[in-house]
Amino acid sequence: MELPDSYYFKAEYIETASGNKVSRYSVLCGSQNIILNGKTIIQDDCIIRGDLASVRIGRHCVISQGTVIRPPFKKFSKGVAFFPLQLGDHVYVGKDTVINAAQIGSYVHIGNNCVIGRRCILKDCCSIADNTVLPPETVVPPFTYFAGSPGFMKSDLPECTQEMMIDMTKSYYQHFIPIKEEKKSKKSKDSKS
């Protein structure tokens, strides 16, 4: 299955030497604690809270619009402690999702409008359906599909999940194509005259 091209204005994204594409309209708090390993796309209106604890995002990840990623915390008698958050490689996160997990493995698909609760662990090759709410400290086993509110296991995933996620994230990156702002402004000038 070939993904359709999605276009973005080159001026609205910062492209790093390792191929990361980060929207200028996203908020990266504590950027010195946020590590992007390469060819990761962070779209508009995303918030990544690196000021609370370190956030490490693997290669070929897609963080869609309006997503909030914040490290998990634990309450103690003397206060609150935040722990590092790690996302594996080839992870797709849908729009308007809130992630407060302890760890997200590689080859994971998270749908739109999900809430991944405090200190959840998502193992490799799992999938979370749209509008799913995972309660705090949920462990999602490999090759499982979770859905619902609260989230529970609906079915198993095929053994080819890893290859499917690699194809999907690489294809998304290849079809995320820049267009120059100049073309748009020339067309609008032509239409005014």
Short mmCIF file of N, CA and C in Angstrom, two decimals:
data_model
loop_
_atom_site.label_atom_id
_atom_site.label_comp_id
_atom_site.label_asym_id
_atom_site.label_seq_id
_atom_site.Cartn_x
_atom_site.Cartn_y
_atom_site.Cartn_z
N MET A 1 0.84 -1.18 0.00
CA MET A 1 0.00 0.00 0.00
C MET A 1 0.88 1.24 0.00
N GLU A 2 0.69 2.08 -0.98
CA GLU A 2 1.47 3.31 -1.10
C GLU A 2 0.75 4.46 -0.42
N LEU A 3 1.47 5.19 0.44
CA LEU A 3 0.87 6.33 1.13
C LEU A 3 0.80 7.53 0.19
N PRO A 4 -0.23 8.37 0.32
CA PRO A 4 -0.30 9.57 -0.51
C PRO A 4 0.72 10.60 -0.04
N ASP A 5 1.12 11.47 -0.95
CA ASP A 5 2.05 12.54 -0.60
C ASP A 5 1.38 13.51 0.36
N SER A 6 2.12 13.96 1.36
CA SER A 6 1.64 15.06 2.20
C SER A 6 2.68 16.17 2.11
N TYR A 7 2.20 17.38 1.95
CA TYR A 7 3.08 18.51 1.66
C TYR A 7 3.17 19.43 2.87
N TYR A 8 4.33 20.08 3.01
CA TYR A 8 4.52 21.07 4.05
C TYR A 8 5.37 22.20 3.48
N PHE A 9 5.19 23.39 4.06
CA PHE A 9 6.01 24.52 3.63
C PHE A 9 7.38 24.41 4.27
N LYS A 10 8.41 24.49 3.45
CA LYS A 10 9.78 24.31 3.93
C LYS A 10 10.13 25.32 5.02
N ALA A 11 9.61 26.53 4.93
CA ALA A 11 9.91 27.57 5.91
C ALA A 11 9.30 27.26 7.28
N GLU A 12 8.30 26.38 7.33
CA GLU A 12 7.63 26.08 8.59
C GLU A 12 8.27 24.92 9.34
N TYR A 13 9.30 24.30 8.76
CA TYR A 13 9.97 23.16 9.41
C TYR A 13 11.47 23.40 9.46
N ILE A 14 12.08 22.90 10.52
CA ILE A 14 13.53 22.92 10.65
C ILE A 14 14.00 21.50 10.35
N GLU A 15 14.96 21.37 9.43
CA GLU A 15 15.50 20.05 9.12
C GLU A 15 16.92 19.97 9.65
N THR A 16 17.17 18.96 10.48
CA THR A 16 18.49 18.80 11.08
C THR A 16 19.40 17.99 10.16
N ALA A 17 20.67 17.92 10.53
CA ALA A 17 21.65 17.19 9.71
C ALA A 17 21.32 15.70 9.64
N SER A 18 20.70 15.15 10.68
CA SER A 18 20.36 13.72 10.68
C SER A 18 19.00 13.45 10.04
N GLY A 19 18.38 14.47 9.42
CA GLY A 19 17.14 14.26 8.68
C GLY A 19 15.87 14.45 9.47
N ASN A 20 15.96 14.90 10.74
CA ASN A 20 14.75 15.19 11.52
C ASN A 20 14.05 16.40 10.93
N LYS A 21 12.73 16.37 10.90
CA LYS A 21 11.94 17.51 10.43
C LYS A 21 11.02 17.93 11.57
N VAL A 22 11.29 19.12 12.13
CA VAL A 22 10.58 19.60 13.31
C VAL A 22 9.84 20.87 12.95
N SER A 23 8.53 20.89 13.20
CA SER A 23 7.72 22.07 12.90
C SER A 23 8.13 23.24 13.79
N ARG A 24 8.17 24.43 13.21
CA ARG A 24 8.44 25.63 13.99
C ARG A 24 7.26 25.96 14.91
N TYR A 25 6.11 25.34 14.67
CA TYR A 25 4.92 25.58 15.48
C TYR A 25 4.75 24.53 16.58
N SER A 26 5.77 23.71 16.80
CA SER A 26 5.74 22.77 17.91
C SER A 26 6.53 23.38 19.07
N VAL A 27 6.29 22.87 20.28
CA VAL A 27 6.95 23.40 21.47
C VAL A 27 7.83 22.29 22.05
N LEU A 28 9.13 22.53 22.06
CA LEU A 28 10.07 21.59 22.65
C LEU A 28 10.63 22.23 23.91
N CYS A 29 10.08 21.90 25.07
CA CYS A 29 10.56 22.45 26.34
C CYS A 29 11.81 21.67 26.75
N GLY A 30 12.84 22.39 27.18
CA GLY A 30 14.07 21.73 27.59
C GLY A 30 14.70 20.97 26.45
N SER A 31 14.91 21.64 25.33
CA SER A 31 15.38 20.96 24.11
C SER A 31 16.73 20.27 24.30
N GLN A 32 17.52 20.69 25.29
CA GLN A 32 18.81 20.03 25.53
C GLN A 32 18.61 18.60 26.06
N ASN A 33 17.41 18.28 26.56
CA ASN A 33 17.10 16.94 27.08
C ASN A 33 16.29 16.10 26.10
N ILE A 34 16.07 16.60 24.88
CA ILE A 34 15.30 15.87 23.88
C ILE A 34 16.27 15.37 22.81
N ILE A 35 16.29 14.07 22.61
CA ILE A 35 17.20 13.47 21.64
C ILE A 35 16.37 12.81 20.53
N LEU A 36 16.59 13.27 19.30
CA LEU A 36 15.94 12.69 18.13
C LEU A 36 17.04 11.96 17.34
N ASN A 37 16.87 10.66 17.14
CA ASN A 37 17.94 9.87 16.55
C ASN A 37 18.03 9.94 15.03
N GLY A 38 17.08 10.56 14.36
CA GLY A 38 17.21 10.74 12.92
C GLY A 38 15.96 10.37 12.15
N LYS A 39 15.68 11.15 11.09
CA LYS A 39 14.55 10.95 10.19
C LYS A 39 13.22 10.84 10.95
N THR A 40 13.08 11.68 11.96
CA THR A 40 11.85 11.76 12.75
C THR A 40 11.11 13.02 12.34
N ILE A 41 9.78 12.92 12.25
CA ILE A 41 8.95 14.07 11.90
C ILE A 41 8.14 14.47 13.12
N ILE A 42 8.24 15.75 13.50
CA ILE A 42 7.42 16.30 14.59
C ILE A 42 6.58 17.40 13.97
N GLN A 43 5.26 17.20 13.93
CA GLN A 43 4.36 18.11 13.21
C GLN A 43 3.88 19.26 14.10
N ASP A 44 3.00 20.10 13.53
CA ASP A 44 2.51 21.31 14.20
C ASP A 44 1.85 21.01 15.55
N ASP A 45 1.96 21.98 16.45
CA ASP A 45 1.24 21.99 17.74
C ASP A 45 1.61 20.83 18.65
N CYS A 46 2.74 20.19 18.45
CA CYS A 46 3.20 19.15 19.37
C CYS A 46 3.90 19.80 20.56
N ILE A 47 3.79 19.15 21.70
CA ILE A 47 4.51 19.62 22.90
C ILE A 47 5.31 18.44 23.43
N ILE A 48 6.62 18.64 23.56
CA ILE A 48 7.49 17.61 24.13
C ILE A 48 8.16 18.23 25.35
N ARG A 49 7.91 17.64 26.52
CA ARG A 49 8.36 18.21 27.79
C ARG A 49 9.72 17.64 28.21
N GLY A 50 10.77 18.10 27.57
CA GLY A 50 12.12 17.70 27.95
C GLY A 50 12.62 18.41 29.18
N ASP A 51 11.88 19.43 29.65
CA ASP A 51 12.29 20.15 30.87
C ASP A 51 12.02 19.33 32.13
N LEU A 52 11.14 18.34 32.05
CA LEU A 52 10.81 17.52 33.22
C LEU A 52 11.81 16.38 33.40
N ALA A 53 12.16 15.71 32.32
CA ALA A 53 13.16 14.63 32.31
C ALA A 53 13.53 14.39 30.85
N SER A 54 14.55 13.59 30.61
CA SER A 54 15.01 13.41 29.23
C SER A 54 13.99 12.60 28.42
N VAL A 55 13.88 12.96 27.15
CA VAL A 55 13.00 12.28 26.20
C VAL A 55 13.86 11.85 25.02
N ARG A 56 13.88 10.56 24.75
CA ARG A 56 14.68 10.03 23.64
C ARG A 56 13.73 9.40 22.62
N ILE A 57 13.82 9.86 21.37
CA ILE A 57 12.94 9.37 20.30
C ILE A 57 13.81 8.73 19.24
N GLY A 58 13.47 7.50 18.85
CA GLY A 58 14.28 6.72 17.92
C GLY A 58 14.22 7.21 16.49
N ARG A 59 14.71 6.39 15.58
CA ARG A 59 14.75 6.74 14.15
C ARG A 59 13.40 6.45 13.48
N HIS A 60 13.11 7.21 12.42
CA HIS A 60 11.91 7.03 11.59
C HIS A 60 10.63 7.04 12.41
N CYS A 61 10.51 7.99 13.33
CA CYS A 61 9.27 8.14 14.10
C CYS A 61 8.45 9.27 13.52
N VAL A 62 7.13 9.19 13.68
CA VAL A 62 6.22 10.25 13.24
C VAL A 62 5.39 10.66 14.44
N ILE A 63 5.51 11.93 14.82
CA ILE A 63 4.72 12.49 15.92
C ILE A 63 3.74 13.47 15.27
N SER A 64 2.46 13.09 15.24
CA SER A 64 1.46 13.86 14.50
C SER A 64 0.99 15.11 15.26
N GLN A 65 0.18 15.91 14.58
CA GLN A 65 -0.26 17.20 15.09
C GLN A 65 -0.96 17.10 16.44
N GLY A 66 -0.66 18.06 17.31
CA GLY A 66 -1.36 18.19 18.58
C GLY A 66 -0.99 17.16 19.64
N THR A 67 0.07 16.40 19.42
CA THR A 67 0.48 15.37 20.37
C THR A 67 1.26 15.99 21.53
N VAL A 68 1.02 15.48 22.73
CA VAL A 68 1.76 15.91 23.92
C VAL A 68 2.55 14.71 24.44
N ILE A 69 3.86 14.88 24.56
CA ILE A 69 4.72 13.82 25.09
C ILE A 69 5.37 14.38 26.35
N ARG A 70 5.10 13.74 27.48
CA ARG A 70 5.73 14.19 28.72
C ARG A 70 6.20 12.97 29.51
N PRO A 71 7.36 13.09 30.14
CA PRO A 71 7.90 11.97 30.91
C PRO A 71 6.97 11.60 32.07
N PRO A 72 6.99 10.33 32.48
CA PRO A 72 6.12 9.90 33.58
C PRO A 72 6.64 10.40 34.93
N PHE A 73 5.74 10.47 35.90
CA PHE A 73 6.15 10.90 37.23
C PHE A 73 5.61 9.92 38.27
N LYS A 74 6.22 9.98 39.43
CA LYS A 74 5.77 9.16 40.55
C LYS A 74 5.78 10.04 41.79
N LYS A 75 4.71 9.95 42.57
CA LYS A 75 4.61 10.74 43.79
C LYS A 75 5.29 10.00 44.94
N PHE A 76 6.11 10.73 45.68
CA PHE A 76 6.73 10.21 46.89
C PHE A 76 6.34 11.10 48.05
N SER A 77 6.64 10.67 49.26
CA SER A 77 6.28 11.48 50.43
C SER A 77 6.98 12.83 50.42
N LYS A 78 8.17 12.91 49.81
CA LYS A 78 8.91 14.17 49.78
C LYS A 78 8.65 14.97 48.51
N GLY A 79 7.80 14.50 47.63
CA GLY A 79 7.50 15.26 46.41
C GLY A 79 7.27 14.36 45.22
N VAL A 80 7.56 14.90 44.05
CA VAL A 80 7.31 14.20 42.79
C VAL A 80 8.63 14.02 42.06
N ALA A 81 8.81 12.84 41.47
CA ALA A 81 10.01 12.58 40.66
C ALA A 81 9.58 12.22 39.24
N PHE A 82 10.26 12.81 38.26
CA PHE A 82 10.02 12.49 36.86
C PHE A 82 11.09 11.54 36.37
N PHE A 83 10.71 10.62 35.47
CA PHE A 83 11.62 9.61 34.96
C PHE A 83 11.78 9.77 33.46
N PRO A 84 12.93 9.38 32.90
CA PRO A 84 13.14 9.50 31.45
C PRO A 84 12.12 8.70 30.64
N LEU A 85 11.83 9.19 29.45
CA LEU A 85 10.90 8.52 28.53
C LEU A 85 11.65 8.16 27.26
N GLN A 86 11.46 6.95 26.80
CA GLN A 86 12.13 6.50 25.58
C GLN A 86 11.12 5.92 24.60
N LEU A 87 11.16 6.43 23.35
CA LEU A 87 10.39 5.86 22.25
C LEU A 87 11.37 5.12 21.35
N GLY A 88 11.00 3.93 20.89
CA GLY A 88 11.87 3.14 20.03
C GLY A 88 11.89 3.67 18.60
N ASP A 89 12.34 2.84 17.68
CA ASP A 89 12.40 3.18 16.26
C ASP A 89 11.08 2.81 15.58
N HIS A 90 10.77 3.51 14.51
CA HIS A 90 9.59 3.23 13.66
C HIS A 90 8.30 3.26 14.49
N VAL A 91 8.10 4.36 15.22
CA VAL A 91 6.89 4.54 16.03
C VAL A 91 6.04 5.61 15.35
N TYR A 92 4.74 5.32 15.19
CA TYR A 92 3.79 6.30 14.65
C TYR A 92 2.84 6.70 15.77
N VAL A 93 2.74 8.02 16.02
CA VAL A 93 1.82 8.54 17.03
C VAL A 93 0.80 9.41 16.31
N GLY A 94 -0.49 9.08 16.45
CA GLY A 94 -1.56 9.81 15.78
C GLY A 94 -1.83 11.19 16.37
N LYS A 95 -2.76 11.91 15.74
CA LYS A 95 -3.09 13.28 16.14
C LYS A 95 -3.73 13.34 17.52
N ASP A 96 -3.46 14.45 18.23
CA ASP A 96 -4.11 14.79 19.50
C ASP A 96 -3.99 13.69 20.55
N THR A 97 -2.84 13.04 20.59
CA THR A 97 -2.59 11.98 21.56
C THR A 97 -1.74 12.52 22.71
N VAL A 98 -2.01 12.04 23.91
CA VAL A 98 -1.23 12.42 25.09
C VAL A 98 -0.48 11.19 25.57
N ILE A 99 0.85 11.30 25.66
CA ILE A 99 1.69 10.17 26.07
C ILE A 99 2.39 10.54 27.38
N ASN A 100 2.19 9.68 28.38
CA ASN A 100 2.82 9.86 29.68
C ASN A 100 3.47 8.54 30.09
N ALA A 101 3.90 7.76 29.12
CA ALA A 101 4.38 6.40 29.33
C ALA A 101 5.80 6.39 29.87
N ALA A 102 6.19 5.25 30.44
CA ALA A 102 7.57 5.05 30.88
C ALA A 102 8.43 4.63 29.70
N GLN A 103 7.88 3.79 28.83
CA GLN A 103 8.65 3.29 27.70
C GLN A 103 7.71 2.88 26.58
N ILE A 104 8.11 3.21 25.36
CA ILE A 104 7.39 2.76 24.17
C ILE A 104 8.42 2.07 23.29
N GLY A 105 8.18 0.82 22.97
CA GLY A 105 9.13 0.03 22.19
C GLY A 105 9.17 0.46 20.73
N SER A 106 9.82 -0.33 19.92
CA SER A 106 9.92 -0.07 18.48
C SER A 106 8.74 -0.70 17.75
N TYR A 107 8.47 -0.18 16.55
CA TYR A 107 7.43 -0.71 15.65
C TYR A 107 6.04 -0.64 16.29
N VAL A 108 5.75 0.49 16.92
CA VAL A 108 4.48 0.68 17.64
C VAL A 108 3.63 1.68 16.88
N HIS A 109 2.32 1.38 16.76
CA HIS A 109 1.37 2.30 16.14
C HIS A 109 0.37 2.75 17.20
N ILE A 110 0.31 4.07 17.43
CA ILE A 110 -0.64 4.64 18.38
C ILE A 110 -1.60 5.51 17.57
N GLY A 111 -2.89 5.28 17.73
CA GLY A 111 -3.90 5.97 16.93
C GLY A 111 -4.12 7.41 17.35
N ASN A 112 -5.13 8.02 16.74
CA ASN A 112 -5.50 9.41 17.03
C ASN A 112 -6.27 9.50 18.35
N ASN A 113 -6.11 10.63 19.03
CA ASN A 113 -6.91 10.98 20.20
C ASN A 113 -6.81 9.93 21.32
N CYS A 114 -5.61 9.41 21.54
CA CYS A 114 -5.39 8.41 22.60
C CYS A 114 -4.79 9.07 23.84
N VAL A 115 -4.95 8.41 24.96
CA VAL A 115 -4.27 8.81 26.19
C VAL A 115 -3.50 7.59 26.69
N ILE A 116 -2.19 7.72 26.72
CA ILE A 116 -1.34 6.64 27.23
C ILE A 116 -0.96 7.05 28.65
N GLY A 117 -1.52 6.34 29.63
CA GLY A 117 -1.42 6.73 31.03
C GLY A 117 -0.03 6.70 31.61
N ARG A 118 0.05 7.20 32.83
CA ARG A 118 1.29 7.34 33.57
C ARG A 118 2.02 6.01 33.73
N ARG A 119 3.31 6.02 33.38
CA ARG A 119 4.21 4.88 33.54
C ARG A 119 3.75 3.61 32.82
N CYS A 120 3.00 3.75 31.73
CA CYS A 120 2.65 2.59 30.90
C CYS A 120 3.89 2.11 30.16
N ILE A 121 3.90 0.84 29.83
CA ILE A 121 4.99 0.27 29.03
C ILE A 121 4.36 -0.39 27.82
N LEU A 122 4.73 0.09 26.64
CA LEU A 122 4.27 -0.50 25.38
C LEU A 122 5.45 -1.27 24.79
N LYS A 123 5.34 -2.56 24.70
CA LYS A 123 6.41 -3.40 24.17
C LYS A 123 6.48 -3.25 22.65
N ASP A 124 7.51 -3.86 22.04
CA ASP A 124 7.69 -3.79 20.59
C ASP A 124 6.49 -4.39 19.85
N CYS A 125 6.23 -3.87 18.66
CA CYS A 125 5.24 -4.45 17.73
C CYS A 125 3.84 -4.54 18.33
N CYS A 126 3.37 -3.46 18.91
CA CYS A 126 1.98 -3.44 19.39
C CYS A 126 1.25 -2.27 18.74
N SER A 127 -0.06 -2.26 18.87
CA SER A 127 -0.88 -1.23 18.25
C SER A 127 -1.97 -0.79 19.20
N ILE A 128 -2.23 0.53 19.22
CA ILE A 128 -3.26 1.11 20.07
C ILE A 128 -4.27 1.77 19.14
N ALA A 129 -5.55 1.41 19.26
CA ALA A 129 -6.60 1.93 18.38
C ALA A 129 -6.89 3.40 18.68
N ASP A 130 -7.56 4.08 17.74
CA ASP A 130 -8.00 5.46 17.95
C ASP A 130 -8.89 5.54 19.19
N ASN A 131 -8.80 6.68 19.89
CA ASN A 131 -9.65 7.00 21.04
C ASN A 131 -9.50 6.03 22.21
N THR A 132 -8.35 5.39 22.32
CA THR A 132 -8.10 4.46 23.43
C THR A 132 -7.51 5.21 24.62
N VAL A 133 -7.93 4.84 25.81
CA VAL A 133 -7.36 5.39 27.04
C VAL A 133 -6.75 4.23 27.82
N LEU A 134 -5.41 4.25 27.95
CA LEU A 134 -4.73 3.21 28.73
C LEU A 134 -4.57 3.71 30.16
N PRO A 135 -5.06 2.95 31.15
CA PRO A 135 -4.90 3.36 32.55
C PRO A 135 -3.42 3.37 32.96
N PRO A 136 -3.08 4.08 34.04
CA PRO A 136 -1.69 4.13 34.50
C PRO A 136 -1.13 2.72 34.75
N GLU A 137 0.15 2.57 34.42
CA GLU A 137 0.93 1.36 34.66
C GLU A 137 0.45 0.13 33.88
N THR A 138 -0.23 0.36 32.76
CA THR A 138 -0.63 -0.73 31.87
C THR A 138 0.59 -1.23 31.10
N VAL A 139 0.72 -2.53 30.96
CA VAL A 139 1.77 -3.11 30.13
C VAL A 139 1.10 -3.74 28.90
N VAL A 140 1.50 -3.25 27.72
CA VAL A 140 0.95 -3.77 26.47
C VAL A 140 1.96 -4.76 25.89
N PRO A 141 1.61 -6.06 25.84
CA PRO A 141 2.56 -7.08 25.36
C PRO A 141 2.83 -6.94 23.86
N PRO A 142 3.92 -7.55 23.38
CA PRO A 142 4.21 -7.52 21.94
C PRO A 142 3.11 -8.20 21.13
N PHE A 143 2.93 -7.74 19.91
CA PHE A 143 1.99 -8.32 18.93
C PHE A 143 0.55 -8.34 19.45
N THR A 144 0.14 -7.27 20.14
CA THR A 144 -1.24 -7.17 20.61
C THR A 144 -1.84 -5.85 20.13
N TYR A 145 -3.17 -5.85 20.04
CA TYR A 145 -3.94 -4.69 19.60
C TYR A 145 -4.86 -4.30 20.76
N PHE A 146 -4.67 -3.10 21.30
CA PHE A 146 -5.48 -2.62 22.42
C PHE A 146 -6.46 -1.57 21.94
N ALA A 147 -7.67 -1.57 22.52
CA ALA A 147 -8.69 -0.58 22.18
C ALA A 147 -9.59 -0.38 23.38
N GLY A 148 -10.36 0.70 23.34
CA GLY A 148 -11.37 0.95 24.36
C GLY A 148 -10.94 1.94 25.41
N SER A 149 -11.90 2.25 26.28
CA SER A 149 -11.64 3.16 27.40
C SER A 149 -12.31 2.57 28.64
N PRO A 150 -11.61 1.93 29.54
CA PRO A 150 -10.15 1.76 29.56
C PRO A 150 -9.70 0.72 28.54
N GLY A 151 -8.47 0.88 28.07
CA GLY A 151 -7.94 0.01 27.02
C GLY A 151 -7.77 -1.43 27.47
N PHE A 152 -8.13 -2.35 26.60
CA PHE A 152 -7.93 -3.78 26.86
C PHE A 152 -7.56 -4.45 25.55
N MET A 153 -7.02 -5.66 25.64
CA MET A 153 -6.56 -6.37 24.45
C MET A 153 -7.76 -6.85 23.63
N LYS A 154 -7.79 -6.45 22.36
CA LYS A 154 -8.86 -6.85 21.45
C LYS A 154 -8.46 -8.06 20.62
N SER A 155 -7.19 -8.05 20.15
CA SER A 155 -6.76 -9.14 19.27
C SER A 155 -5.24 -9.20 19.21
N ASP A 156 -4.76 -10.22 18.52
CA ASP A 156 -3.33 -10.36 18.26
C ASP A 156 -2.99 -9.69 16.94
N LEU A 157 -1.71 -9.33 16.78
CA LEU A 157 -1.23 -8.76 15.53
C LEU A 157 -0.41 -9.82 14.78
N PRO A 158 -0.31 -9.70 13.46
CA PRO A 158 0.45 -10.69 12.69
C PRO A 158 1.95 -10.57 12.96
N GLU A 159 2.66 -11.62 12.64
CA GLU A 159 4.10 -11.64 12.86
C GLU A 159 4.84 -10.64 11.97
N CYS A 160 4.19 -10.18 10.91
CA CYS A 160 4.83 -9.23 9.99
C CYS A 160 4.66 -7.77 10.45
N THR A 161 4.21 -7.54 11.67
CA THR A 161 3.98 -6.18 12.18
C THR A 161 5.23 -5.32 12.08
N GLN A 162 6.38 -5.90 12.41
CA GLN A 162 7.63 -5.15 12.35
C GLN A 162 7.88 -4.63 10.94
N GLU A 163 7.77 -5.49 9.95
CA GLU A 163 8.02 -5.08 8.56
C GLU A 163 6.98 -4.05 8.09
N MET A 164 5.73 -4.24 8.53
CA MET A 164 4.68 -3.29 8.15
C MET A 164 4.96 -1.89 8.72
N MET A 165 5.41 -1.81 9.97
CA MET A 165 5.70 -0.52 10.58
C MET A 165 6.94 0.13 9.96
N ILE A 166 7.94 -0.68 9.61
CA ILE A 166 9.13 -0.13 8.94
C ILE A 166 8.71 0.47 7.60
N ASP A 167 7.91 -0.28 6.81
CA ASP A 167 7.44 0.23 5.52
C ASP A 167 6.61 1.49 5.69
N MET A 168 5.73 1.49 6.69
CA MET A 168 4.82 2.63 6.89
C MET A 168 5.58 3.90 7.28
N THR A 169 6.49 3.81 8.25
CA THR A 169 7.19 5.01 8.71
C THR A 169 8.19 5.52 7.66
N LYS A 170 8.88 4.61 6.97
CA LYS A 170 9.80 5.05 5.93
C LYS A 170 9.05 5.68 4.77
N SER A 171 7.92 5.08 4.41
CA SER A 171 7.10 5.62 3.33
C SER A 171 6.53 6.99 3.71
N TYR A 172 6.10 7.14 4.95
CA TYR A 172 5.57 8.44 5.43
C TYR A 172 6.66 9.50 5.29
N TYR A 173 7.88 9.17 5.69
CA TYR A 173 8.99 10.13 5.61
C TYR A 173 9.28 10.50 4.15
N GLN A 174 9.29 9.49 3.25
CA GLN A 174 9.57 9.75 1.84
C GLN A 174 8.48 10.58 1.18
N HIS A 175 7.23 10.43 1.65
CA HIS A 175 6.11 11.15 1.05
C HIS A 175 5.78 12.46 1.78
N PHE A 176 6.62 12.84 2.74
CA PHE A 176 6.47 14.11 3.44
C PHE A 176 7.33 15.12 2.70
N ILE A 177 6.71 15.82 1.74
CA ILE A 177 7.45 16.56 0.72
C ILE A 177 7.36 18.07 0.96
N PRO A 178 8.53 18.76 0.91
CA PRO A 178 8.51 20.22 1.09
C PRO A 178 8.07 20.94 -0.18
N ILE A 179 7.35 22.02 0.01
CA ILE A 179 7.06 22.93 -1.11
C ILE A 179 7.51 24.31 -0.67
N LYS A 180 7.94 25.09 -1.62
CA LYS A 180 8.45 26.42 -1.29
C LYS A 180 7.30 27.40 -1.18
N GLU A 181 7.45 28.35 -0.27
CA GLU A 181 6.44 29.38 -0.02
C GLU A 181 6.28 30.28 -1.25
N GLU A 182 7.37 30.43 -2.03
CA GLU A 182 7.38 31.34 -3.17
C GLU A 182 6.30 30.98 -4.18
N LYS A 183 6.12 29.68 -4.44
CA LYS A 183 5.11 29.26 -5.42
C LYS A 183 3.73 29.73 -5.00
N LYS A 184 3.45 29.61 -3.72
CA LYS A 184 2.14 30.02 -3.21
C LYS A 184 1.96 31.53 -3.36
N SER A 185 3.01 32.29 -3.01
CA SER A 185 2.89 33.75 -3.06
C SER A 185 2.79 34.24 -4.51
N LYS A 186 3.48 33.58 -5.46
CA LYS A 186 3.36 33.97 -6.87
C LYS A 186 1.96 33.73 -7.38
N LYS A 187 1.35 32.60 -6.99
CA LYS A 187 -0.01 32.30 -7.44
C LYS A 187 -0.98 33.32 -6.88
N SER A 188 -0.80 33.71 -5.61
CA SER A 188 -1.74 34.67 -5.02
C SER A 188 -1.56 36.04 -5.65
N LYS A 189 -0.32 36.42 -6.06
CA LYS A 189 -0.11 37.69 -6.76
C LYS A 189 -0.77 37.66 -8.12
N ASP A 190 -0.65 36.52 -8.83
CA ASP A 190 -1.26 36.39 -10.16
C ASP A 190 -2.77 36.49 -10.08
N SER A 191 -3.36 35.90 -9.04
CA SER A 191 -4.81 35.92 -8.94
C SER A 191 -5.34 37.31 -8.58
N LYS A 192 -4.50 38.13 -7.91
CA LYS A 192 -4.93 39.49 -7.57
C LYS A 192 -4.94 40.41 -8.78
N SER A 193 -4.06 40.16 -9.77
CA SER A 193 -4.00 41.03 -10.92
C SER A 193 -4.99 40.71 -12.00
#
